[in-house]
Amino acid sequence: MLGIGRDITGRKQAEAELQQHRLHLEELVASRTVELAQAKEAAETANLAKTAFLANMSHEIRTPMNAILGMAHLLRRAGVTPAQADRLDKIDAASDHLLATINNILDISKIEAGKFVLDDSALTVSSLISNVSSILSERAKDKGLELKTESDSFPTPLRGDPTRLQQAMLNYVANAIKFTEHGTVTLRAFVQEESAESVLARFEVIDTGIGIAPEVQQRIFNAFEQADNSTSRKYGGSGLGLVISKRLAELMGGEAGVESTAGVGSTFWFTVRLRKGQSHEDLTPTPTADAEATLRQDHRGRRILLVDDEQINLEVAQFLLEGSGLVVETAENGFEAIERARETNYAVILMDMQMPKLDGLEATRQIRELPGQRDTPIIAMTANAFAEDRARCLDAGMNDFLIKPFDPEQLFSTLLKHLAT
Ligand code: ADP
């Protein structure tokens, strides 16, 4: 009897202890959950701050780059000696390299933040392949390499993001040329699968270059990684090209990888899914052959309002536009732009986004309210390069979007598109 009583007391004690442990555990879980939620919130805030910082830096770097490239362009047009032309080529090449690096950093940070938006427009695989080939053929030739292309015939029409698909191919082919001293670089495209709605396209870049040891093959697809991470490395580069190509392929419903033998060569590949069918209307104009000459011939004397707070940018753009026969008036902030638009009916308004006093978005909204200004083409010309910047411009009532530094040919063909309608 006594024994049973002791048993019961013992069990009660054990249950009480168990209950206490349970309570303690629950408190622990609750406090950890709060800590986790706080850490998550802090990480998200930090991520937002990083994205805002990068957007700002991009704007701050693009604005002077626009001045450097623009001034180099103006010097060249004014006529230079062959030695000066050679130096201007070097300024161009260095600027392009810097811009490509900025673009890569922006791309990867957008992709990692899950904020990367793909375009949905018409694309032709064979034209993308010939673009890549013509962009890089000079570089291959300079190294004595043969650059070959081979392609299946793809069904048409197809839809996807031509710029990003071309970028992924360019990354691979540029790498293949960079890491190959003798032989051939081949870009191939196949239809890997086809259904009623889509095709899975496979792109391969085969080189006869230095190859990659098996243990580093996976690592090189990570951000900032290079096969050779030493400070004495032979090849420059940011280590972002491959990770961007891989992420782009994944965003486009495919994957990426490499097969390689050190000392023999590599085959880098990726797949992407391309939808069949017509696309929505594309905003970016197909570059018109010699748009500048057409402007001069068909639109001489038409009045353009150029709005920008940066003196050098105004100077570069004004010079280019006047050179193509257009009449240019300028405004240095949103208020001035509205005043000008109230007095004059411009054929086109080129509008910077970020300006003191009143920005380009608000200026556009107010210009749209003015009598007779509902349909005046307003084109953003801005160093804010993100897809959401484009969306904000279009929402504010603008018709098109040019990113600084702009390529003069692109400025002319965009203008032509809007002057012709
Ligand atoms: P980057 O070329 O700017 O360093 P990438 O991400 O494009 O960055 O490439 C990462 C690394 O992968 C390169 O530094 C190089 O070591 C290796 N790699 C890429 N392509 C090739 C290739 N075709 N042959 C040999 N190694 C390559």
Tab-separated table of C-alpha atoms and ligand atoms in Angstrom:
chain	number	residue	atom	x	y	z
A	1	MET	CA	0.000	0.000	0.000
A	2	LEU	CA	2.743	2.358	1.033
A	3	GLY	CA	4.670	1.359	-2.088
A	4	ILE	CA	1.738	2.284	-4.373
A	5	GLY	CA	1.369	5.684	-2.635
A	6	ARG	CA	5.038	6.398	-3.265
A	7	ASP	CA	4.573	5.409	-6.900
A	8	ILE	CA	1.707	7.847	-7.320
A	9	THR	CA	3.620	10.707	-5.697
A	10	GLY	CA	6.628	9.915	-7.897
A	11	ARG	CA	4.513	9.934	-11.067
A	12	LYS	CA	2.845	13.207	-10.067
A	13	GLN	CA	6.234	14.755	-9.497
A	14	ALA	CA	7.446	13.498	-12.876
A	15	GLU	CA	4.326	14.861	-14.595
A	16	ALA	CA	4.768	18.223	-12.892
A	17	GLU	CA	8.400	18.338	-14.053
A	18	LEU	CA	7.366	17.349	-17.555
A	19	GLN	CA	4.759	20.082	-17.603
A	20	GLN	CA	7.367	22.595	-16.489
A	21	HIS	CA	9.740	21.470	-19.246
A	22	ARG	CA	6.943	21.748	-21.748
A	23	LEU	CA	6.151	25.295	-20.604
A	24	HIS	CA	9.803	26.234	-20.729
A	25	LEU	CA	10.091	24.789	-24.235
A	26	GLU	CA	7.024	26.687	-25.387
A	27	GLU	CA	8.430	29.931	-24.001
A	28	LEU	CA	11.723	29.195	-25.721
A	29	VAL	CA	10.018	28.511	-29.052
A	30	ALA	CA	7.921	31.673	-28.705
A	31	SER	CA	10.941	33.855	-27.959
A	32	ARG	CA	12.956	32.245	-30.806
A	33	THR	CA	10.048	32.862	-33.182
A	34	VAL	CA	10.059	36.548	-32.223
A	35	GLU	CA	13.841	36.687	-32.645
A	36	LEU	CA	13.571	35.004	-36.042
A	37	ALA	CA	10.844	37.378	-37.172
A	38	GLN	CA	12.977	40.324	-36.039
A	39	ALA	CA	16.038	38.956	-37.829
A	40	LYS	CA	13.979	38.392	-40.974
A	41	GLU	CA	12.647	41.931	-40.803
A	42	ALA	CA	16.154	43.319	-40.286
A	43	ALA	CA	17.430	41.302	-43.261
A	44	GLU	CA	14.578	42.523	-45.453
A	45	THR	CA	15.200	46.141	-44.414
A	46	ALA	CA	18.914	45.694	-45.148
A	47	ASN	CA	18.059	44.199	-48.533
A	48	LEU	CA	15.802	47.126	-49.388
A	49	ALA	CA	18.526	49.543	-48.281
A	50	LYS	CA	21.014	47.678	-50.480
A	51	THR	CA	18.724	47.836	-53.502
A	52	ALA	CA	18.086	51.555	-52.935
A	53	PHE	CA	21.817	52.152	-52.502
A	54	LEU	CA	22.604	50.299	-55.735
A	55	ALA	CA	19.928	52.186	-57.646
A	56	ASN	CA	21.417	55.430	-56.352
A	57	MET	CA	24.967	54.431	-57.184
A	58	SER	CA	23.873	53.355	-60.627
A	59	HIS	CA	22.324	56.760	-61.205
A	60	GLU	CA	25.377	58.548	-59.823
A	61	ILE	CA	27.749	56.561	-62.041
A	62	ARG	CA	25.642	56.651	-65.183
A	63	THR	CA	25.265	60.428	-65.153
A	64	PRO	CA	29.010	61.219	-65.454
A	65	MET	CA	29.444	58.236	-67.823
A	66	ASN	CA	26.902	59.887	-70.078
A	67	ALA	CA	29.040	63.021	-70.024
A	68	ILE	CA	32.273	61.104	-70.743
A	69	LEU	CA	30.836	59.058	-73.616
A	70	GLY	CA	28.911	62.029	-74.972
A	71	MET	CA	31.913	64.343	-74.967
A	72	ALA	CA	34.095	61.669	-76.601
A	73	HIS	CA	31.417	61.329	-79.265
A	74	LEU	CA	31.293	65.097	-79.858
A	75	LEU	CA	35.084	65.311	-80.123
A	76	ARG	CA	35.098	62.526	-82.701
A	77	ARG	CA	32.378	64.168	-84.776
A	78	ALA	CA	34.299	67.436	-84.817
A	79	GLY	CA	37.138	65.614	-86.628
A	80	VAL	CA	40.252	64.145	-85.040
A	81	THR	CA	43.666	62.824	-86.108
A	82	PRO	CA	44.149	59.032	-86.263
A	83	ALA	CA	46.137	59.130	-82.984
A	84	GLN	CA	43.341	61.060	-81.274
A	85	ALA	CA	40.756	58.656	-82.715
A	86	ASP	CA	42.731	55.791	-81.209
A	87	ARG	CA	42.655	57.482	-77.787
A	88	LEU	CA	38.937	58.133	-78.095
A	89	ASP	CA	38.487	54.426	-78.904
A	90	LYS	CA	40.240	53.649	-75.638
A	91	ILE	CA	37.975	56.025	-73.702
A	92	ASP	CA	34.973	54.295	-75.308
A	93	ALA	CA	36.274	50.815	-74.518
A	94	ALA	CA	37.050	51.710	-70.887
A	95	SER	CA	33.639	53.343	-70.465
A	96	ASP	CA	31.868	50.353	-71.981
A	97	HIS	CA	33.726	48.032	-69.632
A	98	LEU	CA	32.775	50.138	-66.620
A	99	LEU	CA	29.154	50.268	-67.707
A	100	ALA	CA	29.054	46.504	-68.262
A	101	THR	CA	30.387	45.988	-64.734
A	102	ILE	CA	27.771	48.319	-63.242
A	103	ASN	CA	25.053	46.576	-65.226
A	104	ASN	CA	26.233	43.166	-63.997
A	105	ILE	CA	26.247	44.290	-60.368
A	106	LEU	CA	22.754	45.720	-60.739
A	107	ASP	CA	21.485	42.602	-62.497
A	108	ILE	CA	22.766	40.209	-59.876
A	109	SER	CA	21.452	42.280	-56.981
A	110	LYS	CA	18.018	42.475	-58.617
A	111	ILE	CA	18.003	38.748	-59.325
A	112	GLU	CA	19.082	37.879	-55.764
A	113	ALA	CA	16.405	40.192	-54.349
A	114	GLY	CA	13.798	38.354	-56.465
A	115	LYS	CA	12.934	41.596	-58.248
A	116	PHE	CA	14.081	40.839	-61.727
A	117	VAL	CA	11.394	41.278	-64.354
A	118	LEU	CA	11.735	39.632	-67.747
A	119	ASP	CA	10.454	41.233	-70.904
A	120	ASP	CA	7.856	39.461	-73.009
A	121	SER	CA	8.360	40.317	-76.652
A	122	ALA	CA	8.903	38.818	-80.070
A	123	LEU	CA	12.255	37.189	-80.658
A	124	THR	CA	14.016	35.378	-83.455
A	125	VAL	CA	16.715	32.963	-82.343
A	126	SER	CA	18.665	33.235	-85.596
A	127	SER	CA	18.875	37.060	-85.364
A	128	LEU	CA	20.068	36.857	-81.763
A	129	ILE	CA	22.764	34.415	-82.823
A	130	SER	CA	23.914	36.669	-85.641
A	131	ASN	CA	23.923	39.667	-83.270
A	132	VAL	CA	26.176	37.793	-80.857
A	133	SER	CA	28.409	36.716	-83.677
A	134	SER	CA	28.727	40.207	-85.129
A	135	ILE	CA	29.314	41.817	-81.725
A	136	LEU	CA	32.144	39.413	-80.877
A	137	SER	CA	33.618	38.433	-84.250
A	138	GLU	CA	36.197	41.248	-84.149
A	139	ARG	CA	37.376	40.141	-80.711
A	140	ALA	CA	37.732	36.524	-81.907
A	141	LYS	CA	39.564	37.620	-85.059
A	142	ASP	CA	42.015	39.723	-83.027
A	143	LYS	CA	42.982	36.553	-81.146
A	144	GLY	CA	43.211	34.482	-84.345
A	145	LEU	CA	40.193	32.361	-83.325
A	146	GLU	CA	37.466	31.053	-85.568
A	147	LEU	CA	33.958	31.955	-84.353
A	148	LYS	CA	31.326	29.580	-85.736
A	149	THR	CA	27.557	29.424	-85.319
A	150	GLU	CA	25.179	26.493	-85.904
A	151	SER	CA	21.447	26.475	-85.352
A	152	ASP	CA	18.356	24.319	-85.757
A	153	SER	CA	15.509	26.099	-87.420
A	154	PHE	CA	13.147	27.333	-84.709
A	155	PRO	CA	9.373	27.647	-85.065
A	156	THR	CA	8.102	31.235	-85.396
A	157	PRO	CA	6.791	33.461	-83.949
A	158	LEU	CA	8.423	33.018	-80.527
A	159	ARG	CA	8.184	35.123	-77.411
A	160	GLY	CA	10.600	35.775	-74.597
A	161	ASP	CA	13.169	38.321	-73.467
A	162	PRO	CA	15.514	38.852	-76.438
A	163	THR	CA	17.864	41.229	-74.609
A	164	ARG	CA	18.413	38.859	-71.705
A	165	LEU	CA	18.709	35.795	-73.917
A	166	GLN	CA	21.313	37.587	-76.001
A	167	GLN	CA	23.088	38.694	-72.812
A	168	ALA	CA	23.361	35.080	-71.593
A	169	MET	CA	24.823	34.014	-74.950
A	170	LEU	CA	27.188	36.997	-75.028
A	171	ASN	CA	28.519	36.110	-71.563
A	172	TYR	CA	29.323	32.550	-72.640
A	173	VAL	CA	30.841	33.469	-75.995
A	174	ALA	CA	32.891	36.355	-74.546
A	175	ASN	CA	34.252	33.959	-71.889
A	176	ALA	CA	35.042	31.312	-74.496
A	177	ILE	CA	37.048	33.857	-76.498
A	178	LYS	CA	38.734	35.169	-73.358
A	179	PHE	CA	39.845	31.716	-72.161
A	180	THR	CA	40.894	30.296	-75.554
A	181	GLU	CA	44.267	30.967	-77.167
A	182	HIS	CA	44.010	28.747	-80.281
A	183	GLY	CA	41.288	27.051	-82.241
A	184	THR	CA	37.564	27.552	-82.457
A	185	VAL	CA	34.621	28.886	-80.513
A	186	THR	CA	31.251	27.512	-81.628
A	187	LEU	CA	27.816	28.796	-80.641
A	188	ARG	CA	25.067	26.205	-81.238
A	189	ALA	CA	21.315	26.372	-80.747
A	190	PHE	CA	18.942	23.382	-80.716
A	191	VAL	CA	15.281	22.744	-80.197
A	192	GLN	CA	15.497	20.351	-77.238
A	193	GLU	CA	11.762	19.899	-76.722
A	194	GLU	CA	8.714	21.241	-78.496
A	195	SER	CA	5.073	21.352	-77.439
A	196	ALA	CA	2.013	23.152	-78.802
A	197	GLU	CA	2.712	26.148	-76.515
A	198	SER	CA	6.472	26.404	-76.288
A	199	VAL	CA	9.941	25.217	-77.184
A	200	LEU	CA	12.790	24.411	-74.848
A	201	ALA	CA	15.812	25.891	-76.599
A	202	ARG	CA	19.317	24.709	-75.748
A	203	PHE	CA	22.359	26.904	-76.362
A	204	GLU	CA	25.898	25.573	-76.245
A	205	VAL	CA	29.210	27.373	-76.489
A	206	ILE	CA	32.086	25.044	-77.250
A	207	ASP	CA	35.684	26.180	-77.019
A	208	THR	CA	39.161	24.723	-77.389
A	209	GLY	CA	40.531	26.782	-74.509
A	210	ILE	CA	42.151	26.268	-71.112
A	211	GLY	CA	39.310	24.146	-69.723
A	212	ILE	CA	38.313	23.887	-66.061
A	213	ALA	CA	39.374	21.353	-63.435
A	214	PRO	CA	36.472	19.170	-62.176
A	215	GLU	CA	36.654	20.486	-58.571
A	216	VAL	CA	36.034	24.113	-59.633
A	217	GLN	CA	33.342	23.463	-62.231
A	218	GLN	CA	30.415	23.940	-59.833
A	219	ARG	CA	31.986	26.805	-57.897
A	220	ILE	CA	32.369	29.084	-60.933
A	221	PHE	CA	28.592	29.391	-61.255
A	222	ASN	CA	28.469	31.173	-57.881
A	223	ALA	CA	28.563	34.982	-57.634
A	224	PHE	CA	32.052	36.543	-57.599
A	225	GLU	CA	33.745	33.153	-58.088
A	226	GLN	CA	36.537	32.555	-60.553
A	227	ALA	CA	38.526	29.396	-61.230
A	228	ASP	CA	41.619	31.370	-60.296
A	229	ASN	CA	40.918	33.586	-57.262
A	230	SER	CA	44.547	34.616	-56.661
A	231	THR	CA	45.567	38.280	-56.893
A	232	SER	CA	48.120	37.351	-59.540
A	233	ARG	CA	45.428	35.903	-61.784
A	234	LYS	CA	46.004	36.233	-65.498
A	235	TYR	CA	42.451	37.065	-66.571
A	236	GLY	CA	40.479	40.062	-65.278
A	237	GLY	CA	36.728	39.997	-64.696
A	238	SER	CA	34.156	40.423	-61.963
A	239	GLY	CA	33.119	36.778	-61.656
A	240	LEU	CA	29.491	37.678	-62.354
A	241	GLY	CA	28.960	36.607	-65.976
A	242	LEU	CA	28.285	32.923	-65.341
A	243	VAL	CA	26.039	33.373	-62.332
A	244	ILE	CA	23.967	35.908	-64.278
A	245	SER	CA	23.684	33.581	-67.298
A	246	LYS	CA	22.623	30.720	-65.014
A	247	ARG	CA	20.043	32.784	-63.131
A	248	LEU	CA	18.675	34.219	-66.374
A	249	ALA	CA	18.308	30.695	-67.763
A	250	GLU	CA	16.483	29.642	-64.578
A	251	LEU	CA	14.200	32.694	-64.734
A	252	MET	CA	13.408	31.698	-68.315
A	253	GLY	CA	12.407	28.197	-67.188
A	254	GLY	CA	15.675	26.442	-67.978
A	255	GLU	CA	19.006	25.517	-66.412
A	256	ALA	CA	22.731	25.888	-67.046
A	257	GLY	CA	25.920	23.899	-66.688
A	258	VAL	CA	29.336	23.046	-68.046
A	259	GLU	CA	31.297	20.052	-69.233
A	260	SER	CA	34.989	20.654	-69.395
A	261	THR	CA	38.411	19.040	-69.502
A	262	ALA	CA	41.362	21.045	-68.237
A	263	GLY	CA	43.758	21.821	-71.073
A	264	VAL	CA	41.311	20.615	-73.763
A	265	GLY	CA	38.291	22.907	-73.706
A	266	SER	CA	34.807	23.509	-72.361
A	267	THR	CA	31.188	23.288	-73.379
A	268	PHE	CA	29.019	25.764	-71.493
A	269	TRP	CA	25.277	25.231	-72.019
A	270	PHE	CA	21.945	26.638	-70.922
A	271	THR	CA	18.314	26.022	-71.766
A	272	VAL	CA	15.379	28.439	-71.843
A	273	ARG	CA	11.695	28.008	-72.517
A	274	LEU	CA	10.320	30.246	-75.271
A	275	ARG	CA	6.601	30.614	-75.725
A	276	LYS	CA	4.995	30.302	-79.134
A	277	GLY	CA	2.781	33.083	-80.438
A	278	GLN	CA	2.601	36.810	-81.041
A	279	SER	CA	3.960	39.223	-78.450
A	280	HIS	CA	2.640	42.457	-77.008
A	281	GLU	CA	3.819	45.547	-78.786
A	282	ASP	CA	7.458	46.245	-78.063
A	283	LEU	CA	8.521	49.612	-76.682
A	284	THR	CA	12.110	49.565	-77.823
A	285	PRO	CA	12.368	50.539	-81.458
A	286	THR	CA	14.226	48.358	-83.884
A	287	PRO	CA	17.173	50.559	-84.760
A	288	THR	CA	16.438	52.242	-88.055
A	289	ALA	CA	19.330	52.194	-90.470
A	290	ASP	CA	20.825	55.678	-90.428
A	291	ALA	CA	18.062	57.265	-88.406
A	292	GLU	CA	20.037	60.484	-88.220
A	293	ALA	CA	19.988	60.971	-91.995
A	294	THR	CA	16.242	60.248	-92.090
A	295	LEU	CA	15.666	62.766	-89.296
A	296	ARG	CA	17.623	65.389	-91.170
A	297	GLN	CA	15.760	64.714	-94.375
A	298	ASP	CA	12.198	64.332	-93.100
A	299	HIS	CA	12.038	66.296	-89.858
A	300	ARG	CA	14.415	69.234	-90.233
A	301	GLY	CA	13.265	72.253	-88.259
A	302	ARG	CA	10.892	70.424	-85.906
A	303	ARG	CA	10.945	71.704	-82.356
A	304	ILE	CA	12.163	69.539	-79.476
A	305	LEU	CA	12.119	70.368	-75.772
A	306	LEU	CA	15.069	68.933	-73.889
A	307	VAL	CA	14.669	68.819	-70.096
A	308	ASP	CA	17.696	68.019	-67.915
A	309	ASP	CA	19.350	69.615	-64.896
A	310	GLU	CA	22.877	68.480	-65.859
A	311	GLN	CA	24.615	71.086	-67.996
A	312	ILE	CA	26.922	68.599	-69.720
A	313	ASN	CA	24.052	66.278	-70.587
A	314	LEU	CA	22.130	69.201	-72.052
A	315	GLU	CA	25.162	70.210	-74.054
A	316	VAL	CA	25.754	66.705	-75.484
A	317	ALA	CA	22.118	66.016	-76.348
A	318	GLN	CA	21.541	69.504	-77.735
A	319	PHE	CA	24.567	69.223	-79.993
A	320	LEU	CA	23.470	65.813	-81.321
A	321	LEU	CA	19.890	66.928	-81.915
A	322	GLU	CA	20.829	70.197	-83.598
A	323	GLY	CA	23.328	68.270	-85.715
A	324	SER	CA	20.414	66.229	-87.056
A	325	GLY	CA	18.522	69.356	-88.088
A	326	LEU	CA	16.108	69.645	-85.155
A	327	VAL	CA	15.425	72.888	-83.292
A	328	VAL	CA	16.144	72.451	-79.604
A	329	GLU	CA	14.894	74.402	-76.596
A	330	THR	CA	15.992	73.479	-73.106
A	331	ALA	CA	14.572	73.497	-69.589
A	332	GLU	CA	16.457	72.693	-66.409
A	333	ASN	CA	13.693	71.464	-64.123
A	334	GLY	CA	10.090	70.313	-64.155
A	335	PHE	CA	8.574	73.776	-63.583
A	336	GLU	CA	10.455	75.263	-66.511
A	337	ALA	CA	9.392	72.313	-68.672
A	338	ILE	CA	5.705	72.910	-67.862
A	339	GLU	CA	6.073	76.627	-68.652
A	340	ARG	CA	7.681	75.858	-72.006
A	341	ALA	CA	5.066	73.261	-72.891
A	342	ARG	CA	2.324	75.791	-72.056
A	343	GLU	CA	3.758	78.246	-74.592
A	344	THR	CA	4.915	75.946	-77.383
A	345	ASN	CA	3.619	72.825	-79.041
A	346	TYR	CA	6.719	70.642	-79.236
A	347	ALA	CA	7.071	67.732	-81.638
A	348	VAL	CA	8.723	65.707	-78.853
A	349	ILE	CA	9.751	66.324	-75.235
A	350	LEU	CA	12.844	64.548	-73.912
A	351	MET	CA	12.504	64.400	-70.133
A	352	ASP	CA	15.049	63.630	-67.425
A	353	MET	CA	13.539	61.838	-64.424
A	354	GLN	CA	15.451	63.084	-61.406
A	355	MET	CA	15.603	66.893	-61.212
A	356	PRO	CA	15.575	69.562	-58.498
A	357	LYS	CA	12.368	71.503	-57.711
A	358	LEU	CA	10.035	69.284	-59.751
A	359	ASP	CA	10.979	65.869	-61.151
A	360	GLY	CA	10.235	64.531	-64.620
A	361	LEU	CA	7.374	62.294	-63.493
A	362	GLU	CA	5.362	65.104	-61.895
A	363	ALA	CA	6.223	67.469	-64.753
A	364	THR	CA	4.868	64.899	-67.227
A	365	ARG	CA	1.645	64.476	-65.240
A	366	GLN	CA	1.102	68.237	-65.233
A	367	ILE	CA	1.994	68.654	-68.925
A	368	ARG	CA	-0.602	65.994	-69.780
A	369	GLU	CA	-3.236	68.207	-68.098
A	370	LEU	CA	-2.417	71.194	-70.333
A	371	PRO	CA	-4.692	71.883	-73.314
A	372	GLY	CA	-3.485	70.059	-76.436
A	373	GLN	CA	-0.703	68.183	-74.598
A	374	ARG	CA	-2.386	64.850	-74.116
A	375	ASP	CA	-0.608	63.209	-77.051
A	376	THR	CA	2.711	65.054	-77.282
A	377	PRO	CA	5.370	62.303	-77.278
A	378	ILE	CA	7.309	62.514	-74.014
A	379	ILE	CA	10.403	60.324	-73.887
A	380	ALA	CA	12.213	59.677	-70.621
A	381	MET	CA	15.955	60.122	-70.926
A	382	THR	CA	17.244	58.977	-67.599
A	383	ALA	CA	20.093	57.426	-65.643
A	384	ASN	CA	17.497	55.465	-63.612
A	385	ALA	CA	17.912	52.156	-65.343
A	386	PHE	CA	15.576	49.755	-63.514
A	387	ALA	CA	12.518	48.135	-65.059
A	388	GLU	CA	10.329	49.773	-62.393
A	389	ASP	CA	11.715	53.187	-63.384
A	390	ARG	CA	10.460	52.504	-66.885
A	391	ALA	CA	7.090	51.460	-65.467
A	392	ARG	CA	6.883	54.649	-63.359
A	393	CYS	CA	7.650	56.790	-66.428
A	394	LEU	CA	4.961	55.076	-68.480
A	395	ASP	CA	2.468	55.344	-65.607
A	396	ALA	CA	3.155	59.082	-65.372
A	397	GLY	CA	2.140	59.379	-69.029
A	398	MET	CA	5.438	59.151	-70.901
A	399	ASN	CA	5.573	57.277	-74.188
A	400	ASP	CA	9.057	55.792	-74.228
A	401	PHE	CA	12.232	55.361	-72.245
A	402	LEU	CA	15.930	55.899	-73.047
A	403	ILE	CA	18.622	54.938	-70.561
A	404	LYS	CA	21.676	57.135	-70.070
A	405	PRO	CA	24.333	56.840	-71.216
A	406	PHE	CA	22.388	56.631	-74.449
A	407	ASP	CA	23.764	55.477	-77.708
A	408	PRO	CA	23.308	58.339	-80.248
A	409	GLU	CA	21.880	55.887	-82.806
A	410	GLN	CA	19.263	54.807	-80.296
A	411	LEU	CA	18.367	58.406	-79.501
A	412	PHE	CA	17.871	59.114	-83.203
A	413	SER	CA	15.809	55.999	-83.917
A	414	THR	CA	13.595	56.534	-80.864
A	415	LEU	CA	12.992	60.128	-81.913
A	416	LEU	CA	12.253	59.045	-85.438
A	417	LYS	CA	9.691	56.518	-84.222
A	418	HIS	CA	7.771	59.247	-82.370
A	419	LEU	CA	8.202	62.014	-84.927
A	420	ALA	CA	6.936	59.764	-87.689
A	421	THR	CA	3.606	59.011	-85.989
B	1	ADP	P1	34.619	36.552	-65.164
B	1	ADP	O1	34.904	35.945	-66.494
B	1	ADP	O2	34.160	37.973	-65.219
B	1	ADP	O3	35.681	36.303	-64.159
B	1	ADP	P2	32.448	34.622	-65.085
B	1	ADP	O4	31.401	34.392	-64.065
B	1	ADP	O5	32.026	34.890	-66.469
B	1	ADP	O6	33.343	35.808	-64.541
B	1	ADP	O7	33.414	33.375	-65.077
B	1	ADP	C1	33.871	32.847	-63.833
B	1	ADP	C2	35.099	32.018	-64.027
B	1	ADP	O8	34.815	30.830	-64.747
B	1	ADP	C3	36.184	32.706	-64.856
B	1	ADP	O9	36.950	33.583	-64.057
B	1	ADP	C4	36.983	31.502	-65.321
B	1	ADP	O10	37.856	31.066	-64.310
B	1	ADP	C5	35.918	30.427	-65.520
B	1	ADP	N1	35.488	30.321	-66.930
B	1	ADP	C6	34.364	30.873	-67.488
B	1	ADP	N2	34.262	30.557	-68.796
B	1	ADP	C7	35.326	29.782	-69.083
B	1	ADP	C8	35.802	29.127	-70.284
B	1	ADP	N3	35.110	29.190	-71.441
B	1	ADP	N4	36.948	28.406	-70.199
B	1	ADP	C9	37.615	28.320	-69.031
B	1	ADP	N5	37.248	28.910	-67.877
B	1	ADP	C10	36.118	29.631	-67.888
